[in-house]
Short mmCIF file of C-alpha atoms in Angstrom, two decimals:
data_model
loop_
_atom_site.label_atom_id
_atom_site.label_comp_id
_atom_site.label_asym_id
_atom_site.label_seq_id
_atom_site.Cartn_x
_atom_site.Cartn_y
_atom_site.Cartn_z
CA ALA A 1 -0.06 -0.01 -0.14
CA LYS A 2 1.05 3.56 -0.83
CA ILE A 3 -0.66 6.81 0.56
CA GLN A 4 0.37 10.31 -0.41
CA THR A 5 -0.70 13.80 -0.24
CA MET A 6 0.78 16.37 -2.21
CA HIS A 7 0.18 20.35 -1.89
CA ASP A 8 2.00 23.55 -2.99
CA LYS A 9 2.71 25.98 -0.03
CA THR A 10 2.44 28.94 -2.55
CA SER A 11 -0.97 28.08 -3.90
CA ASN A 12 -3.94 26.86 -2.04
CA GLY A 13 -5.52 25.74 -5.41
CA PHE A 14 -3.48 22.46 -5.73
CA ARG A 15 -3.91 19.50 -3.56
CA TYR A 16 -3.58 16.02 -4.79
CA ASN A 17 -4.30 12.78 -2.88
CA ASP A 18 -3.55 9.24 -4.15
CA GLN A 19 -3.88 5.85 -2.67
CA ILE A 20 -2.50 2.75 -4.29
CA TYR A 21 -3.32 -0.94 -3.14
CA ALA A 22 -1.40 -3.50 -4.97
CA LEU A 23 -1.45 -7.47 -4.42
CA TYR A 24 1.23 -9.70 -5.91
CA GLY A 25 1.88 -13.22 -6.54
CA SER A 26 4.51 -15.49 -8.21
CA ILE A 27 5.24 -18.99 -9.23
CA ASN A 28 8.82 -20.27 -9.58
CA TYR A 29 10.34 -23.55 -10.64
CA LYS A 30 13.95 -24.61 -11.21
CA SER A 31 15.62 -27.57 -12.57
CA GLN A 32 19.16 -28.43 -13.94
CA LYS A 33 18.42 -27.26 -17.34
CA PHE A 34 15.91 -24.60 -17.08
CA ASP A 35 13.84 -22.43 -14.69
CA PHE A 36 11.17 -19.92 -14.96
CA ASN A 37 9.28 -17.25 -12.77
CA ILE A 38 5.83 -15.89 -13.80
CA GLY A 39 4.10 -13.42 -11.59
CA LEU A 40 1.01 -11.17 -11.57
CA ARG A 41 0.49 -7.66 -9.82
CA ALA A 42 -2.91 -5.93 -9.50
CA GLU A 43 -2.91 -2.44 -8.73
CA ASN A 44 -5.97 -0.30 -7.64
CA ALA A 45 -5.13 3.35 -7.77
CA GLU A 46 -7.59 5.80 -6.11
CA MET A 47 -6.66 9.64 -7.36
CA GLU A 48 -8.22 12.85 -6.15
CA LEU A 49 -7.65 16.38 -7.13
CA VAL A 50 -9.65 18.24 -4.43
CA GLY A 51 -12.39 20.10 -6.41
CA ASN A 52 -11.50 18.76 -9.53
CA PHE A 53 -11.85 15.34 -9.94
CA ASP A 54 -11.78 11.98 -7.98
CA LYS A 55 -11.14 8.54 -9.90
CA SER A 56 -10.20 5.01 -9.49
CA THR A 57 -8.08 2.81 -11.89
CA LEU A 58 -7.28 -0.92 -11.81
CA SER A 59 -3.78 -2.00 -13.67
CA ILE A 60 -2.85 -5.50 -14.20
CA LEU A 61 0.85 -6.03 -14.68
CA PRO A 62 2.04 -9.39 -15.56
CA TYR A 63 5.69 -10.47 -15.86
CA ALA A 64 7.43 -13.62 -16.96
CA ARG A 65 10.91 -14.97 -17.29
CA PHE A 66 12.42 -18.03 -18.59
CA PHE A 67 15.84 -19.21 -18.26
CA TYR A 68 17.52 -22.29 -20.45
CA LYS A 69 20.95 -23.61 -19.86
CA LEU A 70 22.10 -24.47 -23.53
CA SER A 71 25.69 -25.83 -22.06
CA VAL A 72 28.08 -25.47 -19.13
CA ARG A 73 28.95 -21.94 -20.65
CA GLN A 74 26.11 -20.86 -22.58
CA ASN A 75 22.30 -19.78 -21.52
CA LEU A 76 19.42 -18.37 -23.28
CA GLN A 77 16.70 -16.20 -21.35
CA PHE A 78 13.50 -14.87 -22.41
CA SER A 79 11.75 -12.06 -20.40
CA TYR A 80 8.30 -9.96 -20.47
CA ARG A 81 7.28 -7.21 -18.01
CA ARG A 82 4.39 -4.80 -18.06
CA SER A 83 4.97 -1.78 -15.62
CA VAL A 84 3.26 1.30 -14.83
CA ASN A 85 4.98 4.96 -14.20
CA ARG A 86 2.82 7.28 -12.48
CA PRO A 87 3.51 11.09 -12.94
CA SER A 88 5.31 13.05 -10.25
CA VAL A 89 4.27 15.88 -8.05
CA TYR A 90 6.35 18.39 -10.43
CA TYR A 91 4.13 17.21 -13.43
CA LEU A 92 0.72 17.33 -11.87
CA ASN A 93 1.18 20.84 -10.04
CA PRO A 94 -0.67 23.45 -12.51
CA TYR A 95 1.69 26.17 -11.33
CA THR A 96 2.77 28.34 -14.19
CA TYR A 97 6.79 28.84 -14.22
CA ILE A 98 8.10 31.87 -16.20
CA ASP A 99 11.48 30.98 -17.49
CA ASN A 100 11.80 34.42 -19.48
CA PRO A 101 9.59 36.73 -21.20
CA TYR A 102 9.12 34.29 -24.18
CA SER A 103 8.54 30.92 -22.65
CA VAL A 104 6.29 29.52 -19.87
CA ARG A 105 6.00 26.09 -18.40
CA LYS A 106 2.98 24.57 -16.65
CA GLY A 107 2.33 21.27 -14.62
CA ASN A 108 -0.81 19.25 -15.77
CA PRO A 109 -3.10 17.92 -12.86
CA LEU A 110 -5.19 15.87 -15.34
CA LEU A 111 -2.15 13.41 -16.38
CA GLU A 112 -2.96 9.79 -16.65
CA PRO A 113 -0.23 7.03 -15.77
CA GLU A 114 1.77 5.74 -18.94
CA PHE A 115 2.33 1.80 -19.03
CA ARG A 116 5.13 -0.12 -20.68
CA ASN A 117 5.72 -3.44 -21.96
CA ARG A 118 9.12 -4.86 -22.21
CA PHE A 119 10.17 -8.05 -24.20
CA TYR A 120 13.64 -9.26 -24.58
CA LEU A 121 15.43 -12.41 -25.83
CA GLU A 122 19.18 -12.91 -24.69
CA HIS A 123 21.83 -15.30 -25.40
CA SER A 124 24.98 -15.08 -22.97
CA ILE A 125 28.14 -17.05 -23.08
CA GLN A 126 31.18 -17.27 -20.24
CA PHE A 127 34.74 -18.14 -21.30
CA ARG A 128 37.87 -17.73 -19.20
CA GLY A 129 36.34 -15.39 -16.82
CA ASN A 130 34.63 -13.25 -19.65
CA TYR A 131 31.06 -12.74 -20.10
CA ILE A 132 29.48 -11.52 -23.40
CA SER A 133 25.76 -11.56 -23.89
CA SER A 134 23.67 -10.39 -27.07
CA ARG A 135 20.08 -9.36 -26.89
CA LEU A 136 16.74 -8.55 -29.14
CA PHE A 137 14.41 -6.50 -27.41
CA TYR A 138 11.26 -4.74 -28.08
CA ASP A 139 9.74 -1.70 -25.85
CA ASN A 140 6.41 -0.23 -26.08
CA LYS A 141 5.43 3.00 -24.11
CA THR A 142 1.94 3.89 -24.11
CA ASN A 143 0.07 7.06 -22.91
CA SER A 144 3.48 8.44 -22.77
CA ILE A 145 4.36 11.41 -20.67
CA ASN A 146 5.75 14.05 -22.85
CA ASN A 147 6.19 17.78 -23.10
CA LEU A 148 3.93 19.65 -25.53
CA THR A 149 4.94 23.11 -26.82
CA ILE A 150 2.86 25.74 -28.65
CA LEU A 151 2.68 29.23 -29.50
CA ASN A 152 0.18 30.84 -27.09
CA ASP A 153 -2.16 33.87 -28.12
CA SER A 154 0.75 36.16 -26.45
CA SER A 155 3.11 34.67 -28.96
CA ALA A 156 5.35 33.09 -26.30
CA PHE A 157 6.27 29.41 -26.24
CA GLU A 158 4.02 27.62 -23.57
CA THR A 159 5.21 24.12 -22.84
CA GLN A 160 2.79 21.75 -20.79
CA VAL A 161 3.14 17.99 -20.17
CA GLN A 162 0.81 15.93 -21.64
CA ASN A 163 -0.19 12.32 -22.46
CA LEU A 164 0.77 12.43 -26.14
CA GLY A 165 0.84 8.75 -27.60
CA THR A 166 2.93 5.90 -27.91
CA ILE A 167 6.78 5.26 -28.15
CA SER A 168 8.03 1.93 -29.37
CA GLN A 169 11.67 0.64 -29.90
CA TYR A 170 13.08 -2.47 -31.21
CA GLY A 171 16.71 -3.36 -31.43
CA VAL A 172 19.73 -5.16 -30.54
CA GLN A 173 22.03 -4.82 -27.62
CA PHE A 174 25.42 -6.57 -26.89
CA SER A 175 27.18 -6.19 -23.41
CA GLY A 176 30.07 -7.97 -21.62
CA SER A 177 32.78 -8.02 -18.95
CA LEU A 178 36.18 -8.60 -20.67
CA THR A 179 39.30 -9.20 -18.87
CA PHE A 180 42.98 -8.53 -20.59
CA GLY A 181 45.78 -9.08 -18.26
CA LEU A 182 45.45 -6.12 -15.83
CA LEU A 183 42.82 -4.47 -17.63
CA THR A 184 38.89 -5.11 -17.11
CA PHE A 185 36.76 -3.77 -19.79
CA ASN A 186 32.93 -3.53 -19.63
CA PRO A 187 31.05 -2.24 -22.80
CA SER A 188 27.66 -1.99 -23.70
CA VAL A 189 26.11 -1.35 -27.22
CA ARG A 190 22.69 -0.48 -28.36
CA LEU A 191 21.28 0.06 -31.68
CA TYR A 192 17.53 0.29 -32.11
CA ASN A 193 14.66 1.95 -34.20
CA GLN A 194 12.33 4.24 -32.33
CA SER A 195 9.18 5.18 -33.47
CA THR A 196 6.59 7.72 -32.26
CA PHE A 197 2.65 7.65 -32.65
CA GLY A 198 0.66 10.72 -31.65
CA ASN A 199 -2.60 10.54 -30.15
CA ASN A 200 -5.67 12.86 -31.01
CA LEU A 201 -4.15 15.73 -28.93
CA ALA A 202 -0.86 15.44 -30.62
CA LYS A 203 -2.71 15.18 -34.07
CA GLN A 204 -4.55 18.23 -32.87
CA TYR A 205 -1.44 20.42 -32.85
CA GLU A 206 -0.27 18.73 -36.05
CA VAL A 207 2.63 16.57 -34.40
CA LYS A 208 3.44 14.14 -36.94
CA ASN A 209 4.48 10.45 -36.40
CA ARG A 210 8.28 9.76 -36.51
CA ASN A 211 10.80 7.16 -37.04
CA GLY A 212 14.59 7.28 -36.49
CA LEU A 213 17.43 4.99 -35.77
CA VAL A 214 19.29 5.67 -32.24
CA PHE A 215 22.87 4.48 -31.23
CA GLU A 216 24.02 4.19 -27.77
CA PHE A 217 27.50 3.41 -26.55
CA ASP A 218 29.00 3.18 -23.06
CA PHE A 219 31.60 1.58 -21.20
CA SER A 220 33.73 1.51 -18.02
CA SER A 221 37.31 0.08 -17.87
CA VAL A 222 39.54 -0.16 -14.84
CA LEU A 223 43.56 -0.85 -15.17
CA SER A 224 44.99 -2.33 -11.82
CA PHE A 225 48.54 -1.67 -10.89
CA ARG A 226 50.87 -2.78 -8.24
CA HIS A 227 50.71 -1.21 -4.55
CA ASN A 228 46.95 -1.02 -5.22
CA PHE A 229 46.77 1.81 -7.76
CA ALA A 230 43.89 1.62 -10.17
CA LEU A 231 43.06 3.72 -13.40
CA SER A 232 39.60 3.92 -14.51
CA ALA A 233 37.44 5.56 -17.15
CA ILE A 234 33.76 5.93 -17.77
CA PHE A 235 32.18 6.96 -21.10
CA GLN A 236 28.61 7.33 -22.13
CA TYR A 237 27.20 8.61 -25.53
CA ASN A 238 23.86 8.36 -27.21
CA THR A 239 22.46 10.01 -30.71
CA ALA A 240 19.52 12.06 -30.54
CA ARG A 241 16.25 10.28 -29.26
CA ASN A 242 12.67 10.99 -30.79
CA ASN A 243 10.04 12.14 -28.25
CA ILE A 244 6.47 12.35 -29.26
CA GLN A 245 7.33 16.33 -30.34
CA ASP A 246 10.99 16.92 -29.76
CA ASN A 247 14.22 15.49 -30.29
CA ALA A 248 16.29 15.07 -26.97
CA PHE A 249 20.20 15.08 -27.22
CA SER A 250 23.25 15.42 -25.08
CA ASP A 251 26.89 15.50 -25.47
CA ALA A 252 29.45 12.38 -24.75
CA LEU A 253 30.35 12.32 -21.09
CA TYR A 254 33.47 10.61 -19.96
CA PHE A 255 35.23 10.63 -16.51
CA ILE A 256 38.89 9.44 -15.89
CA SER A 257 40.08 8.76 -12.32
CA LEU A 258 43.43 7.53 -10.45
CA ASP A 259 42.58 5.70 -7.02
CA LYS A 260 44.86 4.44 -4.30
CA THR A 261 43.62 1.85 -1.88
CA PHE A 262 44.93 1.51 1.94
CA LYS A 263 44.65 -1.49 3.73
CA LYS A 264 41.32 -2.58 1.49
CA ASN A 265 39.34 -0.19 3.38
CA LEU A 266 40.43 3.33 2.82
CA LYS A 267 40.51 4.65 -0.91
CA VAL A 268 41.90 8.10 -1.82
CA GLY A 269 41.60 9.34 -5.49
CA ILE A 270 41.60 12.01 -7.97
CA VAL A 271 38.97 12.39 -10.91
CA THR A 272 38.77 14.47 -13.98
CA ALA A 273 35.76 14.95 -16.02
CA LEU A 274 35.54 16.04 -19.56
CA PRO A 275 39.35 17.44 -19.76
CA PHE A 276 39.75 20.16 -22.63
CA THR A 277 36.11 20.09 -23.34
CA LYS A 278 35.43 23.51 -21.87
CA THR A 279 31.72 23.47 -22.58
CA PHE A 280 29.26 20.30 -21.98
CA ASP A 281 25.67 20.20 -23.39
CA TYR A 282 24.14 17.94 -20.57
CA GLN A 283 20.70 18.13 -22.19
CA GLY A 284 19.09 19.71 -25.20
CA SER A 285 15.84 19.65 -27.43
CA GLU A 286 14.60 20.61 -30.87
CA ILE A 287 11.22 20.99 -32.32
CA GLU A 288 10.20 21.60 -35.97
CA ALA A 289 6.75 22.50 -35.80
CA LYS A 290 4.60 23.93 -38.53
CA ASN A 291 4.58 27.45 -37.49
CA PHE A 292 7.69 27.69 -35.39
CA SER A 293 11.21 25.93 -34.69
CA SER A 294 12.71 25.86 -31.21
CA ARG A 295 16.11 24.61 -29.97
CA TYR A 296 17.15 24.57 -26.31
CA THR A 297 20.51 23.38 -24.77
CA GLY A 298 21.39 23.20 -21.18
CA ASN A 299 25.19 23.51 -20.80
CA LEU A 300 28.18 23.81 -18.31
CA LYS A 301 31.22 25.88 -18.76
CA LEU A 302 34.26 23.94 -17.52
CA PRO A 303 37.58 24.93 -16.77
CA VAL A 304 40.19 23.60 -18.95
CA VAL A 305 40.98 20.40 -16.53
CA PRO A 306 38.39 20.10 -13.98
CA VAL A 307 39.43 18.17 -11.06
CA MET A 308 37.73 16.52 -8.23
CA PHE A 309 39.07 14.73 -5.26
CA ARG A 310 37.35 11.97 -3.52
CA VAL A 311 37.69 9.74 -0.18
CA SER A 312 36.02 6.62 0.73
CA TYR A 313 36.22 4.05 3.51
CA GLN A 314 34.33 0.87 3.67
CA PHE A 315 34.28 -1.51 6.61
CA ASN A 316 32.06 -4.51 7.87
CA ILE A 317 31.83 -6.35 11.27
CA GLY A 318 30.56 -9.88 12.09
CA LYS A 319 30.87 -12.98 10.72
CA ASN A 320 30.61 -14.10 6.84
CA ARG A 321 28.48 -16.92 6.47
#
């Protein structure tokens, strides 16, 4: 059970209550060659916006996972899950935010939850301490919560979060953990097609259905030296992704760090993020509508070589069993 009340101290007109009651059950079976889990979650949500609406919805959320051992080193797995994502208080609050004289943002207390169905079929193999997996996947998100931007009567850009339609993805993913002497390398690559299908509200504002390829790549690596020194790196990059109306994008992000461990408990390190980059676009969006176009970027201005220091200490007590 989950019960929450939300209100805005600066506005007496917004008070939102919801009560979620869920019942969950699962069946599990395991043998030498295969095992499976199937489950079902029934979720009843009672939502109330004081002075506006009071409604109740029932969600049925199944999941299933089947695992088959092809050989000592190879496995095959199939998974399906349906989940629900409920809008946060920041989306539900109808308060108007004025970013500048030409753009405003509004919440939407009438938002409905979005639902996601995820399927994947994965093959994995282990050899000499290494691990590689390949996956075919399909994701489908309905009642998708997205921003809708229009030109209002004052010729200002007005953005409000709405349920705008369906976003689907299908593609391949490769990931693994590979060891080469003192180097451990953990890559992940995803290539998929993403399609958007606007609902009646999106069509009312002439938002067109779109289709495009998305490439995502990230890795982490650790190079271990003598005397408990370690040099590590993290890298993340993806091409622009279509939302219902806009394209979302960001720059590549990477960190490099050198750490020293003392007596297996104390770790001291120095980290640099995006050296020699100077500026970093951490988020951005583009809109090409019938009567306007918009481009937004949020960026950080950085020193030539940003440096951070970190210290961590880990300990445990008791007996390992």
